[in-house]
Coordinates of N, CA and C in Angstrom, one line a residue:
M15 N 13.8 -18.5 -27.9 CA 12.5 -18.1 -27.6 C 12.1 -16.7 -28.1
N16 N 11.0 -16.6 -28.8 CA 10.6 -15.3 -29.3 C 10.0 -14.5 -28.2
A17 N 10.2 -13.2 -28.4 CA 9.6 -12.2 -27.4 C 8.1 -12.2 -27.5
V18 N 7.5 -11.8 -26.4 CA 6.0 -11.7 -26.4 C 5.6 -10.3 -26.5
N19 N 4.6 -10.0 -27.4 CA 4.1 -8.7 -27.6 C 2.9 -8.6 -26.6
A20 N 3.1 -7.7 -25.6 CA 2.1 -7.5 -24.5 C 1.3 -6.2 -24.8
G21 N 1.0 -5.9 -26.0 CA 0.0 -4.8 -26.3 C 0.5 -3.6 -27.1
I22 N 1.7 -3.7 -27.7 CA 2.1 -2.5 -28.5 C 1.8 -2.8 -30.0
D23 N 1.8 -1.7 -30.8 CA 1.6 -1.9 -32.2 C 2.5 -2.9 -32.8
E24 N 1.9 -3.8 -33.6 CA 2.6 -4.9 -34.1 C 3.8 -4.5 -35.0
Q25 N 3.7 -3.4 -35.8 CA 4.8 -2.9 -36.6 C 5.9 -2.4 -35.7
L26 N 5.6 -1.7 -34.7 CA 6.6 -1.2 -33.7 C 7.3 -2.4 -33.0
F27 N 6.5 -3.4 -32.6 CA 7.0 -4.6 -32.0 C 8.0 -5.3 -32.9
T28 N 7.7 -5.4 -34.1 CA 8.6 -6.1 -35.1 C 9.9 -5.3 -35.3
Y29 N 9.7 -4.0 -35.4 CA 10.9 -3.1 -35.5 C 11.8 -3.2 -34.3
L30 N 11.2 -3.1 -33.1 CA 12.0 -3.1 -31.9 C 12.7 -4.5 -31.7
N31 N 12.0 -5.5 -32.0 CA 12.5 -6.9 -31.9 C 13.8 -7.0 -32.8
E32 N 13.7 -6.6 -34.1 CA 14.8 -6.7 -35.0 C 15.9 -5.8 -34.6
S33 N 15.6 -4.6 -34.2 CA 16.6 -3.6 -33.7 C 17.4 -4.2 -32.5
F34 N 16.6 -4.8 -31.6 CA 17.3 -5.4 -30.4 C 18.2 -6.5 -30.8
R35 N 17.8 -7.4 -31.7 CA 18.7 -8.5 -32.1 C 19.9 -8.0 -32.8
E36 N 19.8 -6.8 -33.5 CA 21.0 -6.3 -34.3 C 21.9 -5.4 -33.5
T37 N 21.6 -5.1 -32.3 CA 22.4 -4.2 -31.5 C 23.6 -4.9 -31.0
S38 N 24.8 -4.5 -31.4 CA 26.0 -5.2 -31.1 C 26.3 -5.3 -29.6
Y39 N 26.1 -4.3 -28.9 CA 26.3 -4.4 -27.4 C 25.4 -5.4 -26.8
Y40 N 24.2 -5.5 -27.2 CA 23.3 -6.5 -26.6 C 23.8 -7.9 -27.0
Q41 N 24.3 -8.1 -28.2 CA 24.8 -9.4 -28.6 C 26.1 -9.7 -27.7
L42 N 26.9 -8.7 -27.5 CA 28.1 -8.9 -26.7 C 27.8 -9.4 -25.3
L43 N 26.7 -8.8 -24.7 CA 26.3 -9.2 -23.4 C 25.5 -10.4 -23.3
G44 N 24.9 -10.8 -24.4 CA 24.0 -12.0 -24.5 C 22.6 -11.7 -24.0
L45 N 22.1 -10.4 -24.2 CA 20.8 -10.1 -23.7 C 19.7 -10.6 -24.6
E46 N 18.6 -11.0 -24.1 CA 17.5 -11.6 -24.8 C 16.3 -10.8 -24.4
L47 N 15.5 -10.4 -25.4 CA 14.2 -9.7 -25.3 C 13.2 -10.8 -25.0
K48 N 12.4 -10.6 -23.9 CA 11.4 -11.6 -23.5 C 10.0 -11.1 -23.7
L49 N 9.7 -9.9 -23.2 CA 8.4 -9.3 -23.3 C 8.5 -7.8 -23.5
L50 N 7.5 -7.3 -24.3 CA 7.5 -5.9 -24.6 C 6.1 -5.4 -24.6
G51 N 5.8 -4.5 -23.7 CA 4.4 -3.9 -23.6 C 4.6 -2.4 -23.6
P52 N 3.5 -1.7 -23.6 CA 3.5 -0.2 -23.6 C 4.2 0.3 -22.4
G53 N 5.5 0.8 -22.5 CA 6.2 1.4 -21.4 C 6.7 0.3 -20.5
Y54 N 6.8 -0.9 -20.9 CA 7.3 -2.0 -20.1 C 8.1 -3.0 -20.9
I55 N 9.1 -3.6 -20.2 CA 9.9 -4.6 -20.9 C 10.5 -5.6 -19.9
E56 N 10.8 -6.8 -20.4 CA 11.5 -7.8 -19.6 C 12.6 -8.3 -20.5
L57 N 13.8 -8.3 -20.0 CA 15.0 -8.8 -20.6 C 15.6 -9.9 -19.8
E58 N 16.5 -10.7 -20.4 CA 17.1 -11.8 -19.7 C 18.5 -12.0 -20.2
V59 N 19.4 -12.5 -19.3 CA 20.8 -12.9 -19.7 C 21.2 -14.0 -18.8
R60 N 21.9 -14.9 -19.4 CA 22.5 -16.0 -18.7 C 24.0 -15.8 -18.7
P61 N 24.6 -15.3 -17.5 CA 26.0 -14.9 -17.5 C 26.9 -16.1 -17.7
N62 N 28.1 -15.8 -18.3 CA 29.1 -16.8 -18.5 C 30.4 -16.2 -17.8
E63 N 31.5 -16.9 -17.9 CA 32.7 -16.6 -17.1 C 33.2 -15.2 -17.5
Q64 N 32.9 -14.7 -18.7 CA 33.3 -13.4 -19.1 C 32.6 -12.3 -18.4
H65 N 31.5 -12.6 -17.7 CA 30.7 -11.7 -17.0 C 31.0 -11.6 -15.5
T66 N 32.0 -12.3 -15.1 CA 32.3 -12.4 -13.6 C 33.5 -11.4 -13.3
N67 N 33.5 -11.1 -12.0 CA 34.6 -10.3 -11.4 C 35.6 -11.2 -10.7
A68 N 36.5 -10.6 -10.0 CA 37.6 -11.3 -9.4 C 37.1 -12.2 -8.3
M69 N 35.9 -12.0 -7.8 CA 35.3 -12.8 -6.7 C 34.4 -13.9 -7.3
D70 N 34.5 -14.1 -8.6 CA 33.6 -15.1 -9.3 C 32.1 -14.8 -9.1
L71 N 31.8 -13.6 -8.9 CA 30.4 -13.1 -8.9 C 30.1 -12.4 -10.2
V72 N 28.9 -12.3 -10.6 CA 28.6 -11.5 -11.8 C 28.9 -10.1 -11.6
H73 N 29.6 -9.5 -12.5 CA 30.1 -8.1 -12.3 C 28.9 -7.1 -12.3
G74 N 29.0 -6.1 -11.5 CA 27.9 -5.1 -11.4 C 27.7 -4.4 -12.7
G75 N 28.7 -4.3 -13.5 CA 28.6 -3.6 -14.8 C 27.5 -4.3 -15.7
L76 N 27.4 -5.6 -15.6 CA 26.4 -6.4 -16.3 C 25.0 -6.0 -15.8
I77 N 24.9 -5.9 -14.5 CA 23.6 -5.6 -13.8 C 23.2 -4.2 -14.3
M78 N 24.2 -3.2 -14.3 CA 23.9 -1.9 -14.7 C 23.5 -1.8 -16.2
S79 N 24.2 -2.6 -17.0 CA 24.0 -2.6 -18.4 C 22.6 -3.1 -18.8
I80 N 22.2 -4.2 -18.1 CA 20.9 -4.8 -18.4 C 19.8 -3.8 -17.9
G81 N 20.0 -3.2 -16.8 CA 19.0 -2.2 -16.3 C 18.9 -1.0 -17.2
D82 N 20.0 -0.5 -17.7 CA 19.9 0.7 -18.6 C 19.3 0.3 -19.9
A83 N 19.6 -0.9 -20.4 CA 19.0 -1.4 -21.7 C 17.5 -1.6 -21.5
A84 N 17.1 -2.1 -20.4 CA 15.7 -2.3 -20.1 C 15.0 -1.0 -20.1
M85 N 15.5 -0.1 -19.3 CA 14.8 1.2 -19.2 C 14.7 1.9 -20.6
G86 N 15.8 1.9 -21.4 CA 15.9 2.6 -22.7 C 14.9 1.9 -23.6
N87 N 14.8 0.6 -23.6 CA 13.8 -0.1 -24.5 C 12.4 0.0 -24.0
A88 N 12.2 0.2 -22.7 CA 10.8 0.5 -22.3 C 10.3 1.8 -22.8
I89 N 11.2 2.8 -22.9 CA 10.9 4.0 -23.5 C 10.6 3.9 -25.0
R90 N 11.5 3.1 -25.7 CA 11.3 2.9 -27.1 C 9.9 2.2 -27.4
S91 N 9.4 1.4 -26.5 CA 8.2 0.7 -26.7 C 7.0 1.7 -26.8
L92 N 7.2 3.0 -26.4 CA 6.3 4.0 -26.5 C 6.5 4.8 -27.8
G93 N 7.4 4.3 -28.7 CA 7.7 5.0 -29.9 C 8.6 6.2 -29.8
I94 N 9.3 6.3 -28.7 CA 10.2 7.4 -28.4 C 11.6 7.0 -28.5
K95 N 12.4 7.8 -29.1 CA 13.9 7.7 -29.1 C 14.4 8.5 -28.0
G96 N 15.2 7.9 -27.1 CA 15.7 8.6 -25.9 C 17.1 8.1 -25.6
V97 N 17.9 9.0 -25.1 CA 19.3 8.7 -24.7 C 19.4 8.9 -23.2
T98 N 20.2 8.1 -22.5 CA 20.4 8.2 -21.1 C 21.1 9.5 -20.7
V99 N 20.5 10.2 -19.8 CA 21.1 11.4 -19.2 C 21.7 11.0 -17.8
D100 N 21.1 10.2 -17.1 CA 21.5 9.9 -15.7 C 21.0 8.5 -15.4
C101 N 21.9 7.7 -14.7 CA 21.5 6.3 -14.3 C 22.1 6.0 -13.0
S102 N 21.3 5.6 -12.0 CA 21.9 5.2 -10.7 C 21.4 3.8 -10.5
V103 N 22.3 3.0 -9.8 CA 22.0 1.7 -9.5 C 22.4 1.3 -8.1
S104 N 21.6 0.7 -7.3 CA 21.9 0.1 -6.0 C 22.0 -1.4 -6.2
F105 N 22.9 -2.0 -5.5 CA 23.2 -3.5 -5.7 C 22.9 -4.2 -4.4
P106 N 21.6 -4.5 -4.1 CA 21.3 -5.2 -2.8 C 21.6 -6.7 -2.8
G107 N 22.0 -7.3 -4.0 CA 22.3 -8.7 -4.0 C 23.3 -9.0 -5.1
A108 N 23.7 -10.3 -5.1 CA 24.8 -10.7 -6.1 C 24.3 -11.9 -6.8
A109 N 24.8 -12.1 -8.1 CA 24.5 -13.3 -8.9 C 25.7 -14.1 -9.1
R110 N 25.5 -15.3 -9.4 CA 26.6 -16.3 -9.7 C 26.4 -16.9 -11.0
L111 N 27.5 -17.5 -11.5 CA 27.4 -18.3 -12.7 C 26.3 -19.3 -12.5
G112 N 25.5 -19.6 -13.6 CA 24.4 -20.5 -13.5 C 23.1 -19.8 -13.2
D113 N 23.1 -18.6 -12.7 CA 21.9 -17.8 -12.4 C 21.3 -17.3 -13.7
T114 N 20.0 -17.2 -13.9 CA 19.4 -16.5 -15.0 C 19.1 -15.1 -14.4
I115 N 19.5 -14.0 -15.1 CA 19.3 -12.7 -14.7 C 18.1 -12.1 -15.5
T116 N 17.2 -11.5 -14.8 CA 16.0 -10.9 -15.5 C 15.9 -9.4 -15.1
A117 N 15.7 -8.6 -16.1 CA 15.4 -7.2 -15.8 C 14.0 -6.8 -16.2
R118 N 13.3 -6.1 -15.3 CA 11.9 -5.7 -15.6 C 11.9 -4.1 -15.5
A119 N 11.6 -3.5 -16.5 CA 11.7 -2.0 -16.5 C 10.3 -1.4 -16.9
K120 N 10.1 -0.2 -16.4 CA 8.9 0.5 -16.8 C 9.2 2.0 -16.9
V121 N 8.4 2.7 -17.7 CA 8.5 4.1 -17.8 C 7.6 4.7 -16.6
V122 N 8.2 5.6 -15.9 CA 7.5 6.2 -14.7 C 6.8 7.4 -15.2
K123 N 7.5 8.3 -16.0 CA 6.8 9.5 -16.5 C 7.5 9.9 -17.8
A124 N 6.7 10.2 -18.8 CA 7.2 10.7 -20.1 C 6.8 12.1 -20.3
G125 N 7.7 13.0 -20.1 CA 7.4 14.4 -20.4 C 7.7 14.8 -21.8
R126 N 7.7 16.1 -22.1 CA 8.0 16.5 -23.5 C 9.4 16.2 -23.9
S127 N 10.3 16.4 -23.0 CA 11.7 16.2 -23.4 C 12.5 15.3 -22.4
L128 N 12.0 15.1 -21.2 CA 12.6 14.2 -20.3 C 11.7 13.0 -19.9
I129 N 12.3 11.8 -19.9 CA 11.5 10.6 -19.5 C 12.2 10.0 -18.3
F130 N 11.4 9.5 -17.4 CA 12.0 8.9 -16.2 C 11.5 7.4 -16.2
A131 N 12.5 6.5 -15.9 CA 12.2 5.1 -15.9 C 12.9 4.4 -14.7
E132 N 12.5 3.2 -14.4 CA 13.1 2.4 -13.4 C 13.1 1.0 -13.8
A133 N 14.1 0.2 -13.3 CA 14.3 -1.2 -13.6 C 14.7 -1.9 -12.3
M134 N 14.1 -3.1 -12.2 CA 14.5 -4.0 -11.1 C 15.2 -5.2 -11.8
V135 N 16.3 -5.6 -11.3 CA 17.1 -6.7 -11.9 C 17.1 -7.8 -10.8
Y136 N 16.8 -9.0 -11.3 CA 16.7 -10.2 -10.4 C 17.5 -11.4 -10.9
A137 N 17.9 -12.2 -10.0 CA 18.4 -13.6 -10.3 C 17.6 -14.5 -9.5
N138 N 16.8 -15.4 -10.1 CA 15.9 -16.3 -9.4 C 15.1 -15.6 -8.4
E139 N 14.5 -14.5 -8.8 CA 13.6 -13.7 -8.0 C 14.3 -13.0 -6.8
Q140 N 15.6 -13.1 -6.7 CA 16.3 -12.4 -5.7 C 16.7 -11.0 -6.3
L141 N 16.5 -9.9 -5.6 CA 16.8 -8.6 -6.1 C 18.3 -8.4 -6.2
L142 N 18.8 -8.1 -7.4 CA 20.2 -7.8 -7.6 C 20.5 -6.3 -7.7
G143 N 19.6 -5.6 -8.4 CA 19.8 -4.2 -8.8 C 18.5 -3.4 -8.9
Q144 N 18.6 -2.2 -8.3 CA 17.5 -1.2 -8.4 C 18.0 -0.1 -9.3
C145 N 17.5 0.1 -10.4 CA 18.0 1.2 -11.3 C 17.0 2.3 -11.5
K146 N 17.4 3.5 -11.6 CA 16.6 4.6 -11.9 C 17.3 5.4 -12.9
G147 N 16.6 5.9 -14.0 CA 17.2 6.6 -15.0 C 16.4 7.8 -15.5
S148 N 17.1 8.8 -16.0 CA 16.5 9.9 -16.7 C 17.0 9.9 -18.2
F149 N 16.1 10.1 -19.1 CA 16.4 10.0 -20.5 C 15.9 11.3 -21.2
Y150 N 16.7 11.7 -22.2 CA 16.3 12.8 -23.0 C 15.7 12.4 -24.3
K151 N 14.6 12.9 -24.7 CA 13.9 12.6 -25.9 C 14.6 13.2 -27.1
I152 N 15.0 12.4 -28.0 CA 15.7 13.0 -29.2 C 14.8 12.9 -30.5
G153 N 13.6 12.3 -30.3 CA 12.7 12.2 -31.4 C 11.8 11.0 -31.2
N154 N 11.0 10.7 -32.3 CA 10.1 9.6 -32.3 C 10.7 8.5 -33.2
I155 N 10.4 7.3 -33.0 CA 10.8 6.2 -33.8 C 10.0 6.2 -35.1
E156 N 10.8 6.1 -36.2 CA 10.1 6.0 -37.5 C 10.5 4.7 -38.1
F157 N 9.5 4.0 -38.6 CA 9.8 2.6 -39.2 C 9.0 2.5 -40.4

């Protein structure tokens, strides 16, 4: 399924879509870009056995990774290049094989050099992870 452009510049959308598909870590995790708007993103992953922990639950590292990827790309949807400075995650729920995991992230505040974002990660609309992150602006996206 192709990602939906929810209101960003079409050239930036095309660039981010291609960049997302070419990112090796996102490929490794199986992340899919679903929707991209100004300062907002939705990502999805369908976990497989490689994503589970010793209790046959989806590993928290996948939840943290999709949250961080969502926050970082929400920032990129504003044309900003940023790197994670700090990321915290709370895990109020757990996912199992067969669940579809969705992350929804938004930019909370974009300052001159620091950007704050948050992501909520769900499986079948059950909250799995609450992520908050701080990002350092290293420049603007040029395409």
